GROMACS .gro file of C-alpha atoms in nm:
model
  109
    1UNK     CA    1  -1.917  12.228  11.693
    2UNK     CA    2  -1.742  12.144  11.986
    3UNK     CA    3  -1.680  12.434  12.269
    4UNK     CA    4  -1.459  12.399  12.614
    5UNK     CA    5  -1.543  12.694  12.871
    6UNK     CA    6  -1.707  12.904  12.545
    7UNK     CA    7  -1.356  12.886  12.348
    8UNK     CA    8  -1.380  12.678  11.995
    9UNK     CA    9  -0.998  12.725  11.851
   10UNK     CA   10  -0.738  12.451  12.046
   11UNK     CA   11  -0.363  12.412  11.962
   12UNK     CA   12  -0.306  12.110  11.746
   13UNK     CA   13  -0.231  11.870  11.997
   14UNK     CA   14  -0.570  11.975  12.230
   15UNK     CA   15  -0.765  11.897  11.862
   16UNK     CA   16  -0.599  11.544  11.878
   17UNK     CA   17  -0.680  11.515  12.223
   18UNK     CA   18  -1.029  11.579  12.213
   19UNK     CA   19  -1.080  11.369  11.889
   20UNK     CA   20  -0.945  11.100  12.051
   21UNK     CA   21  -1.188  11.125  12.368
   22UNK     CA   22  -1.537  11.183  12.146
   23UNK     CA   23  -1.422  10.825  12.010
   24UNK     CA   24  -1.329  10.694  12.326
   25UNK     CA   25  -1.638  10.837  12.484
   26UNK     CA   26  -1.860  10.616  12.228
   27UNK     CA   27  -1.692  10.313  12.346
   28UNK     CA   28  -1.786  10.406  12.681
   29UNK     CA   29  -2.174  10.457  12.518
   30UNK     CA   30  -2.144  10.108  12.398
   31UNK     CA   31  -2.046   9.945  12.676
   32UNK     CA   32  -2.353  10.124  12.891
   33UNK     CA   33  -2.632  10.101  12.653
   34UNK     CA   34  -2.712   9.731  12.471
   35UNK     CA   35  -2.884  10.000  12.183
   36UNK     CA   36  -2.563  10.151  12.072
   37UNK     CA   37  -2.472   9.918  11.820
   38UNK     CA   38  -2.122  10.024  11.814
   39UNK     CA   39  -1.800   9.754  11.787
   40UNK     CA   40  -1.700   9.697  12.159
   41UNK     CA   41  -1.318   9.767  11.970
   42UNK     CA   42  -1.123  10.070  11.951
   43UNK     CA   43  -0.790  10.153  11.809
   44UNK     CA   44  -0.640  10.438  11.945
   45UNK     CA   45  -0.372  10.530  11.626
   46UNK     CA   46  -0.181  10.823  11.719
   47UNK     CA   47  -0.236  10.952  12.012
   48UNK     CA   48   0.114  11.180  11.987
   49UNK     CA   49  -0.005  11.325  11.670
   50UNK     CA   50   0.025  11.677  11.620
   51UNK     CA   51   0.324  11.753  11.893
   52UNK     CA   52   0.159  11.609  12.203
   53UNK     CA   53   0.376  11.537  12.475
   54UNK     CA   54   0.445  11.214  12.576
   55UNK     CA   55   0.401  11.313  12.960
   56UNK     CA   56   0.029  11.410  12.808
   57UNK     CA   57  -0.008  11.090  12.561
   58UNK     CA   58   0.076  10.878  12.913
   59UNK     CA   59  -0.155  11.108  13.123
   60UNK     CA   60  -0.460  10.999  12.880
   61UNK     CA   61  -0.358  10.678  12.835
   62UNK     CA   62  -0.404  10.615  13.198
   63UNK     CA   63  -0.722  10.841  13.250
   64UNK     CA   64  -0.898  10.594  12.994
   65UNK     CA   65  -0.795  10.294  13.117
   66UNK     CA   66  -0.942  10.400  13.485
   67UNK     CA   67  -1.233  10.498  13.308
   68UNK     CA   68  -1.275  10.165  13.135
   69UNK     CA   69  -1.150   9.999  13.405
   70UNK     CA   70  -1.520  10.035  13.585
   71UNK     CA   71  -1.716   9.793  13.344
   72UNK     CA   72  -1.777   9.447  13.338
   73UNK     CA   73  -1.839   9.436  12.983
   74UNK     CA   74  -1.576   9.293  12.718
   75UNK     CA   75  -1.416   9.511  12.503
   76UNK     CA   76  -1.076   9.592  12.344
   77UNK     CA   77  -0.878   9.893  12.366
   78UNK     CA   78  -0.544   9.927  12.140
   79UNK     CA   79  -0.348  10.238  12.200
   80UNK     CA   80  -0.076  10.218  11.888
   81UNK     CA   81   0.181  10.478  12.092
   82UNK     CA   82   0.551  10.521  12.092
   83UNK     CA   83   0.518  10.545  12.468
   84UNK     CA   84   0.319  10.339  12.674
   85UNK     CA   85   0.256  10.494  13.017
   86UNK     CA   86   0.484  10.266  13.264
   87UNK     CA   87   0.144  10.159  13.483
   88UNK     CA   88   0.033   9.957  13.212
   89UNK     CA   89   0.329   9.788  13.088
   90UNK     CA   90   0.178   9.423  13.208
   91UNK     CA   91   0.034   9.125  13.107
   92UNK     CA   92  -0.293   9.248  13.185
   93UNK     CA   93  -0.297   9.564  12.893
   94UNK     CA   94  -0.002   9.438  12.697
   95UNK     CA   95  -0.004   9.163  12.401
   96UNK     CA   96   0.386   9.045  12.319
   97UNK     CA   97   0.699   9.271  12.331
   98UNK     CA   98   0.724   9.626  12.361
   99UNK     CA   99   0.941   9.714  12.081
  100UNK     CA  100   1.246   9.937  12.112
  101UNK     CA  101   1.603  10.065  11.942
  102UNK     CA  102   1.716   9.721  12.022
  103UNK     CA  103   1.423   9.528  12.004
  104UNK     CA  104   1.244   9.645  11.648
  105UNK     CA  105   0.941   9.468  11.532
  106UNK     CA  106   1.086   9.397  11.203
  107UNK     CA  107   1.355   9.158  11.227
  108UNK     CA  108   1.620   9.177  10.977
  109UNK     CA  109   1.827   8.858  10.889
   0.00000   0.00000   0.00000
């Protein structure tokens, strides 16, 4: 069981929050420790799931990069979001276009 401050019951959107931590927190293991035999890989999928708000989805999204900003280990971090927090909208976390209204990733013809 997980407990914050003694209290067990969080709104939907704390539940995703802290689900998505405990799994970035084992990256974090993996990178530290050579014994945690954990993929160095982690696909955030998400993150806005039930009713967080995007100000909060960008708030984490930068708190874990910063966090995972201090090792010099390889890894990969995908955050599948509808929002990427604007700090990170560069060639150093992004892979090819961000896709909008007028930019969708499937292309009709």
């Amino acid at each position: 069981s997980i407990s914050v401050n003694g209290k067990t019951a969080f709104s939907e959107s704390g539940m995703v929050l802290l689900n998505n931590a405990f799994h970035v927190s084992l990256l974090m293991a993996s990178l530290e420790m050579k014994y945690v035999r954990l993929p160095r890989i982690l696909i955030l999928d998400g993150i806005e799931n039930g009713g967080m708000e995007d100000s909060r989805s960008k708030n984490f999204q930068k708190i874990v990069t910063e966090a995972l900003s201090e090792y010099d280990v390889d890894f990969q971090l995908i955050f599948a979001t509808k929002n990427i927090d604007d700090s990170l909208k560069s060639k150093n976390y992004m892979v090819g276009d961000e896709y909008s209204e007028s930019n969708k990733s499937l292309k009709s013809f």
